[in-house]
Coordinates of N, CA, C and O in Angstrom, one line a residue:
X1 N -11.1 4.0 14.2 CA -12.0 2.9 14.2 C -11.5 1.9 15.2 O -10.4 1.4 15.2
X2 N -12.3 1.6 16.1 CA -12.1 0.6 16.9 C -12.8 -1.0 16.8 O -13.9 -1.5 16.7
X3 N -11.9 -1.4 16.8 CA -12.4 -3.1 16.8 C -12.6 -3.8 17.9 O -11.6 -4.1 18.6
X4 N -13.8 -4.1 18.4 CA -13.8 -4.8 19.9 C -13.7 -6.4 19.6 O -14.4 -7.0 18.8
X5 N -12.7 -7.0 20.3 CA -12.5 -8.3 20.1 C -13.7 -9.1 20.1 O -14.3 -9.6 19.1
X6 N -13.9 -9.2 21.6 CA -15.0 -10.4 21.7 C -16.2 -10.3 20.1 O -16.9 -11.2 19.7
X7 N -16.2 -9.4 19.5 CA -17.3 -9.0 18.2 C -16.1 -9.7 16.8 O -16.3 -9.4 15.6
X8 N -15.4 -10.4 17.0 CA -15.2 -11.2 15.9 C -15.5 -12.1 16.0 O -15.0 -12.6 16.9
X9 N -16.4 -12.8 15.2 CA -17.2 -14.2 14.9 C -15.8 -15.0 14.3 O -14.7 -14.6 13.9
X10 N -16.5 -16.6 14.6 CA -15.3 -17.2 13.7 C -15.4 -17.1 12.3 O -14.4 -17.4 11.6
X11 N -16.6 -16.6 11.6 CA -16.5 -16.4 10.4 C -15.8 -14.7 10.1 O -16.0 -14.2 9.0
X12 N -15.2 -14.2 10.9 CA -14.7 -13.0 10.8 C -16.1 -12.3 11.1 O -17.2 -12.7 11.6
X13 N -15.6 -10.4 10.2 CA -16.5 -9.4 11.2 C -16.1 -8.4 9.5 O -15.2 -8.4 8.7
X14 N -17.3 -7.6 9.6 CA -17.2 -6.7 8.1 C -17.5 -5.8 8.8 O -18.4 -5.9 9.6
X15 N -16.6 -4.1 8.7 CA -16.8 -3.1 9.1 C -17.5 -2.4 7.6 O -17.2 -3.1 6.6
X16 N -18.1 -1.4 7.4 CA -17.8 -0.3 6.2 C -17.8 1.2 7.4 O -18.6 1.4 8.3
X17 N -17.1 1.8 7.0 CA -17.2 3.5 7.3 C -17.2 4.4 6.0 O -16.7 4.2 4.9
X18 N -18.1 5.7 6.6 CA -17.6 6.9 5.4 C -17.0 7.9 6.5 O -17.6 8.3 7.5
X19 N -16.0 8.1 6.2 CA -15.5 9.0 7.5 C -14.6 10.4 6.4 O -14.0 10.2 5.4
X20 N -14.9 11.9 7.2 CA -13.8 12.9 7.0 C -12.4 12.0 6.8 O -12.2 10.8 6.7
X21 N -11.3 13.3 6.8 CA -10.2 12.9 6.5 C -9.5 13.2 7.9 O -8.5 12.9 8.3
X22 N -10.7 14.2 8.6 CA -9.7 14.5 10.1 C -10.1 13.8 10.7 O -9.7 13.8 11.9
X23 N -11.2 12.8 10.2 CA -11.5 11.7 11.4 C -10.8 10.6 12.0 O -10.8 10.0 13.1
X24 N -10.0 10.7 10.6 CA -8.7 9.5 11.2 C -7.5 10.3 10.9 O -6.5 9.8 10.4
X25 N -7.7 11.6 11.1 CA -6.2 12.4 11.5 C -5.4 13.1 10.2 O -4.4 13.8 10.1
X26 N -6.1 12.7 9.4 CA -5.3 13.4 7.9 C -5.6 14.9 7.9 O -6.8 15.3 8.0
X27 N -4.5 15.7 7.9 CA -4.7 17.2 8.1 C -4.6 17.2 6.4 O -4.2 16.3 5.7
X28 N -5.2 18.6 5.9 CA -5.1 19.1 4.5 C -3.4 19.1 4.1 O -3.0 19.0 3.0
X29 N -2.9 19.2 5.0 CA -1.4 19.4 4.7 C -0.5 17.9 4.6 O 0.7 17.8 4.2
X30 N -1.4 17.0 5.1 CA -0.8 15.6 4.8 C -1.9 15.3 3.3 O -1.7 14.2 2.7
X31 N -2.7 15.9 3.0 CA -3.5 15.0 2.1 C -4.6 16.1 2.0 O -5.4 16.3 3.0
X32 N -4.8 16.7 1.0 CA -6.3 16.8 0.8 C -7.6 16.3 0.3 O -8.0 16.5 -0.8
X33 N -8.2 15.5 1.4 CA -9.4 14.8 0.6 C -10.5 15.9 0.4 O -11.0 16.8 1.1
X34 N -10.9 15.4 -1.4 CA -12.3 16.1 -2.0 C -13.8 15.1 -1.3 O -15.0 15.4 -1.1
X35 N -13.0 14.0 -1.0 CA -14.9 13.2 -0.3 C -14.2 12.6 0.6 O -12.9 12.5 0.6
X36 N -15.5 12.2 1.6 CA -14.8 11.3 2.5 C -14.3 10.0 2.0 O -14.2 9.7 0.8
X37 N -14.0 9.2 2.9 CA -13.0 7.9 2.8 C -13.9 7.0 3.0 O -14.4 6.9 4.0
X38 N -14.1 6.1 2.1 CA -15.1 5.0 2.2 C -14.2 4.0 2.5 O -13.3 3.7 1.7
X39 N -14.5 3.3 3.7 CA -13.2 2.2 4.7 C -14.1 1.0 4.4 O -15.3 1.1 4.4
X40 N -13.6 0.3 4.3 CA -13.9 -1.2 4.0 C -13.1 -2.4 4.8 O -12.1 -3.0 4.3
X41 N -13.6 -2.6 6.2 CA -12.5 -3.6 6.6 C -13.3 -5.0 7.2 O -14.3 -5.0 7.8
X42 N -12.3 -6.2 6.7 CA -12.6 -7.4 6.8 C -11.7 -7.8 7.9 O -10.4 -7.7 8.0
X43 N -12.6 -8.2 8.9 CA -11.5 -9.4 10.2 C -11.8 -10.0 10.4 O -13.0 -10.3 10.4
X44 N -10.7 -10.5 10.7 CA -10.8 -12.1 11.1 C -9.7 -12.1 12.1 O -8.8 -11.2 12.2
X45 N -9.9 -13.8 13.2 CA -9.0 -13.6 14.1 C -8.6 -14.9 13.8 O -9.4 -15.7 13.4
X46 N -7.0 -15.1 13.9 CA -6.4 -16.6 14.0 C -5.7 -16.8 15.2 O -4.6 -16.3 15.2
X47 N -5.9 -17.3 16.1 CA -5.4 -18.0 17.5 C -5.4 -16.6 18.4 O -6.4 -16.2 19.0
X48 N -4.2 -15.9 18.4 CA -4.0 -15.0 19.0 C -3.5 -13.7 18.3 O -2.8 -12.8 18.8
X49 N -4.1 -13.7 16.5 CA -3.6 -12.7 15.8 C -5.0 -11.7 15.3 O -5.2 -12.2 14.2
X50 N -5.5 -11.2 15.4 CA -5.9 -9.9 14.5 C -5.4 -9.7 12.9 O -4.4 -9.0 12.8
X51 N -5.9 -10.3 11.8 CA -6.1 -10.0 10.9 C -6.8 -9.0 10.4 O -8.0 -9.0 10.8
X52 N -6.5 -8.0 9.6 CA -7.6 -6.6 8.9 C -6.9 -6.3 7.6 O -5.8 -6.0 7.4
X53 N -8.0 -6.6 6.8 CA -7.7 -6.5 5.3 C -8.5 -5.0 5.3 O -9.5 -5.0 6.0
X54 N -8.0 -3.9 4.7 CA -9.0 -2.8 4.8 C -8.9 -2.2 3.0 O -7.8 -2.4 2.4
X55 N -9.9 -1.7 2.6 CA -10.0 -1.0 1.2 C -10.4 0.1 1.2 O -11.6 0.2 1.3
X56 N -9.6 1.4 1.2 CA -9.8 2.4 1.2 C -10.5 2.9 -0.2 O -10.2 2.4 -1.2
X57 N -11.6 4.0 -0.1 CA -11.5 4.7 -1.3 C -11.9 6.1 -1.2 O -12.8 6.3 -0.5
X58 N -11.4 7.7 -2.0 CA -11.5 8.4 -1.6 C -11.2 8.8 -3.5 O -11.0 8.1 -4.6
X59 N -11.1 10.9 -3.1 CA -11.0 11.7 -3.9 C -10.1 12.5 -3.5 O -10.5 13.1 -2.5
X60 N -8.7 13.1 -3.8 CA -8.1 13.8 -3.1 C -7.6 14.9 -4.0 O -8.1 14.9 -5.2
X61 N -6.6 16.0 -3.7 CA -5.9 16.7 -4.4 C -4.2 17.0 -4.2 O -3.9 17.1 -3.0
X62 N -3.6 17.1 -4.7 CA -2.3 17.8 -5.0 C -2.1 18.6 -5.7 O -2.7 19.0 -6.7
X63 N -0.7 19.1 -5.3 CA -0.1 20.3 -6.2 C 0.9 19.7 -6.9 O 1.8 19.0 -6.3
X64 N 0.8 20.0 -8.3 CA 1.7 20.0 -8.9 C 3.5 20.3 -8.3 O 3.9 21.4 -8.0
X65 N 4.6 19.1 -8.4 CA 5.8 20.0 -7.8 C 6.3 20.5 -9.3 O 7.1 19.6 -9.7
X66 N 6.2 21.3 -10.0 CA 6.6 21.5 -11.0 C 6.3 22.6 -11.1 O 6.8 23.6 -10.7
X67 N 4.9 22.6 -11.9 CA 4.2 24.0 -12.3 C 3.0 24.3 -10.9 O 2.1 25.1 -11.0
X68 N 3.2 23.6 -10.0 CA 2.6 24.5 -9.4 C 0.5 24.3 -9.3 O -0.2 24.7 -8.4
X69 N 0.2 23.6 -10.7 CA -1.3 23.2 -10.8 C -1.8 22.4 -10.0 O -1.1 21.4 -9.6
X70 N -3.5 22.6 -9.5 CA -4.0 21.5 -8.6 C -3.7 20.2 -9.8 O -3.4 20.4 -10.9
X71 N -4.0 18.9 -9.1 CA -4.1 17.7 -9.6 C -5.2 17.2 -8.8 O -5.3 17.5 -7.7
X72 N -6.1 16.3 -9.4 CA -7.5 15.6 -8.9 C -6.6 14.5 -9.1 O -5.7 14.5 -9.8
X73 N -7.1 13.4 -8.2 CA -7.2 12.0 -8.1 C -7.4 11.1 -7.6 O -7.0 11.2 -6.5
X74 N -7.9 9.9 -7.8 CA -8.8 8.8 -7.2 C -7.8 8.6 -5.9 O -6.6 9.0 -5.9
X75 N -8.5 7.8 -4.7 CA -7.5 6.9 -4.2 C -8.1 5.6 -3.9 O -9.2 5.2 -3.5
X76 N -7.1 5.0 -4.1 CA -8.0 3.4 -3.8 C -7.0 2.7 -3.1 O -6.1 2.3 -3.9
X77 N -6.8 2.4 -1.9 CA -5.9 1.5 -1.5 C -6.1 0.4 -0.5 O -7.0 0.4 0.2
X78 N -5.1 -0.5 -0.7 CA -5.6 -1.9 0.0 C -4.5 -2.3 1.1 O -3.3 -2.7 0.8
X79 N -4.9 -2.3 2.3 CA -4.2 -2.7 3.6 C -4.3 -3.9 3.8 O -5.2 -4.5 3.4
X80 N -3.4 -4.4 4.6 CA -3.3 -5.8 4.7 C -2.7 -5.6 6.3 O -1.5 -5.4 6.4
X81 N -3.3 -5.6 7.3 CA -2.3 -5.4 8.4 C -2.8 -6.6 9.9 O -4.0 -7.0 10.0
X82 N -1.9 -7.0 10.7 CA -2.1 -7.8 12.0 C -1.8 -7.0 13.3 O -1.1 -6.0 13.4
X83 N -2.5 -7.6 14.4 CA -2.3 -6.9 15.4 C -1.9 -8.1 16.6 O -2.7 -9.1 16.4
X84 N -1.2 -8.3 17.4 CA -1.0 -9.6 18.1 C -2.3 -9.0 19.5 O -2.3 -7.9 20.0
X85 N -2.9 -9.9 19.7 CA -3.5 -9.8 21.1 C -3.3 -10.3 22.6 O -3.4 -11.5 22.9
X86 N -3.0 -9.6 23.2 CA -2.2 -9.7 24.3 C -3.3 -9.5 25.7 O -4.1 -8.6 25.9
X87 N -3.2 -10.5 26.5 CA -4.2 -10.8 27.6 C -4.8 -10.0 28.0 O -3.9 -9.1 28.2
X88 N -6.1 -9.5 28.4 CA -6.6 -8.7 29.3 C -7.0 -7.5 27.5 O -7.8 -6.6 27.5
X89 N -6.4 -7.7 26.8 CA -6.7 -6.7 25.7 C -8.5 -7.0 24.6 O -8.8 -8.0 23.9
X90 N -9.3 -5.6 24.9 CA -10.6 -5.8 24.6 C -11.3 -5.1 23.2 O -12.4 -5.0 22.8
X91 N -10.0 -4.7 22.7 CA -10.3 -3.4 21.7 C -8.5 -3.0 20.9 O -7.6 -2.4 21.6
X92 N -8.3 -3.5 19.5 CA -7.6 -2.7 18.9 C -8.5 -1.5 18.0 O -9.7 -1.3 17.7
X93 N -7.1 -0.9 17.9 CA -7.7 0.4 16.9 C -6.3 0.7 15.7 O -5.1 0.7 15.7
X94 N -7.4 0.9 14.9 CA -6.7 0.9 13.7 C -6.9 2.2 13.2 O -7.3 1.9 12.1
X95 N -7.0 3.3 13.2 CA -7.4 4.4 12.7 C -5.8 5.4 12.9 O -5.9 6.6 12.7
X96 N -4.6 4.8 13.2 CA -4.0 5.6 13.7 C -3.0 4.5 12.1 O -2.7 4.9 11.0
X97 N -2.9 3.5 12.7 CA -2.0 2.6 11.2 C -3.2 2.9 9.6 O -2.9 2.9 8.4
X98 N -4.0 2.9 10.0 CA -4.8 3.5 8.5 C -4.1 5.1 7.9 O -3.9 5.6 6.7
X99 N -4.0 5.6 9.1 CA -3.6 7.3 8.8 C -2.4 6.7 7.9 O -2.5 6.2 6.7
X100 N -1.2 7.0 8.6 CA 0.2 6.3 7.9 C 0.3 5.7 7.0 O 1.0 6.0 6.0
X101 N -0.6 4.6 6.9 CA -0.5 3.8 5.5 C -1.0 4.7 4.1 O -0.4 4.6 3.0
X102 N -1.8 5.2 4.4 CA -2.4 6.5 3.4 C -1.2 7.3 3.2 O -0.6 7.4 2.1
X103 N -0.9 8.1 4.6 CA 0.7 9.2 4.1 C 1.7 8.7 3.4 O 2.1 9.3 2.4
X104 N 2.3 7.5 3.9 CA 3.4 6.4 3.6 C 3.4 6.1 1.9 O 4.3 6.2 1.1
X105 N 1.9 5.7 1.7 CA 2.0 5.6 0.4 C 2.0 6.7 -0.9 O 2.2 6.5 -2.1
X106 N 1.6 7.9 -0.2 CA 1.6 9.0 -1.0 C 3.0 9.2 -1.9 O 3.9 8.6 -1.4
X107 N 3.2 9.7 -2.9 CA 4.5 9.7 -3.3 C 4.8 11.3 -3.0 O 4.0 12.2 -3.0
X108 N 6.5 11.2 -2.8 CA 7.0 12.3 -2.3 C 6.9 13.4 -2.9 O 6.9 14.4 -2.3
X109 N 6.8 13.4 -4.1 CA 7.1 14.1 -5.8 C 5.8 13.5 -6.5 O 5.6 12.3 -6.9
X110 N 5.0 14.9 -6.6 CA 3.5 14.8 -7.5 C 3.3 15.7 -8.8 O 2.6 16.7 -9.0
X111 N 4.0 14.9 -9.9 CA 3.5 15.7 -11.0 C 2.4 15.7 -11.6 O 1.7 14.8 -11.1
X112 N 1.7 16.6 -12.8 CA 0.6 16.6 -13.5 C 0.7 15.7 -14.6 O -0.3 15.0 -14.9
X113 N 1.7 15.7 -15.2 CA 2.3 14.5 -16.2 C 3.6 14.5 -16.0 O 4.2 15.2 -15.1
X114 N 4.3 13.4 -17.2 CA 5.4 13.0 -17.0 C 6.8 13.8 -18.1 O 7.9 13.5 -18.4
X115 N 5.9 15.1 -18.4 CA 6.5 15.6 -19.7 C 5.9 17.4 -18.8 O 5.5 18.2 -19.6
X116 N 5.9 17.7 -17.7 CA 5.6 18.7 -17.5 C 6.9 19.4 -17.3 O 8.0 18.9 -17.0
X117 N 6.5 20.7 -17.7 CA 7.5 21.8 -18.4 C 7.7 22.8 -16.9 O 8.7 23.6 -16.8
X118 N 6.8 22.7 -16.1 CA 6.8 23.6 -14.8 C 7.4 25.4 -15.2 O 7.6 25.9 -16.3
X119 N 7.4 26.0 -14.0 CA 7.6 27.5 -14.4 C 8.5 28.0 -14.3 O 9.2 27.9 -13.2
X120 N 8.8 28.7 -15.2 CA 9.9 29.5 -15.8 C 10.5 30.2 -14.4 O 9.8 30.4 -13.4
X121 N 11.7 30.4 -14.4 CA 12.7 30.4 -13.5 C 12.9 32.3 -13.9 O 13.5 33.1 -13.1
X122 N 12.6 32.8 -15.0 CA 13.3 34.0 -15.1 C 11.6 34.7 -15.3 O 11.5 35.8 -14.7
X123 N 10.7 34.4 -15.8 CA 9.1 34.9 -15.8 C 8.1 34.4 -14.8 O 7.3 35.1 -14.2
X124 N 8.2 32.9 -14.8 CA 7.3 32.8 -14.0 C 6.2 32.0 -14.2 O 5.5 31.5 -13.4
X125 N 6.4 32.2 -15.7 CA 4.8 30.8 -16.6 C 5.0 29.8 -16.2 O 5.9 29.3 -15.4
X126 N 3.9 29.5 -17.0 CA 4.1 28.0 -16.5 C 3.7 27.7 -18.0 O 2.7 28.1 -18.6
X127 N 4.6 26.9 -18.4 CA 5.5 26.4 -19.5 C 4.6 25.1 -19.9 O 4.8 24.4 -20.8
X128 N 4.0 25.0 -19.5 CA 2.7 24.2 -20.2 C 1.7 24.8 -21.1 O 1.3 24.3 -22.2
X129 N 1.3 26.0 -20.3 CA 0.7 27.2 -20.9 C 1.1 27.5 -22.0 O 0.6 27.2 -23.1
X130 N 2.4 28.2 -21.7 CA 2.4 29.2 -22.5 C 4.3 29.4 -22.7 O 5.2 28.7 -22.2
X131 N 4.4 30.1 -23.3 CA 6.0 30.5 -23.6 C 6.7 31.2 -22.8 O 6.1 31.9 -22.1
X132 N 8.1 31.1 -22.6 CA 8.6 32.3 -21.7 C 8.4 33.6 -22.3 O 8.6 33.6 -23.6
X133 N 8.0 34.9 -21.8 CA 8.2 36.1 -21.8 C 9.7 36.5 -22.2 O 10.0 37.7 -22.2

């Protein structure tokens, strides 16, 4: 997403996008989105700063690290980021600190619950199911 300077009003500037997830670079293997990404960003300029409040919202998936099951879930996240503007400069872009802030916040470790049993080490179930063999 590119922001052309001279296009912020003093009352700020309202973007919305519905964009893929490869559109701003999320590979399935950083993230699998089920819908696209509904971007929401508010700017505003103060002296020589770039302000961008952005509201992500999407649908994504993971794998269980435990047992191994998909997991569905919302995403909803809220950026707060600055950019300094520097002379002769006509255009920030933000689609590259949007990616990261999405990865960054993902957590490292994705379980299905907080009481998941994951799979048996000597069968193979998955101990939510079912019993060991």
């Amino acid at each position: 997403m590119k922001v052309t300077i001279k296009d912020i009003t003093p009352r700020g500037l309202e973007l919305l996008e519905r964009l893929e997830a490869d559109a701003i670079g999320l590979s399935p293997d950083d993230l699998k989105c089920l819908s696209p990404l509904n971007i929401k960003a508010k700017i505003s300029r103060i002296d020589n700063t770039v302000l961008v409040n952005i509201h992500i919202q999407g649908r994504y998936s993971f794998i269980c690290a435990r047992c191994l099951e998909p997991i569905e879930s919302d995403l909803s996240q809220e950026l707060n980021l600055d950019y300094a503007i520097e002379k002769g400069l006509e255009f920030i872009e933000i689609t590259e600190d949007i990616r990261q802030e999405i990865i960054l916040s993902s957590p490292a470790k994705i379980l299905c619950s907080d009481d998941c049993k994951g799979i048996c080490p000597r069968c193979t179930v998955n101990l939510n199911k079912e019993q060991c063999k």
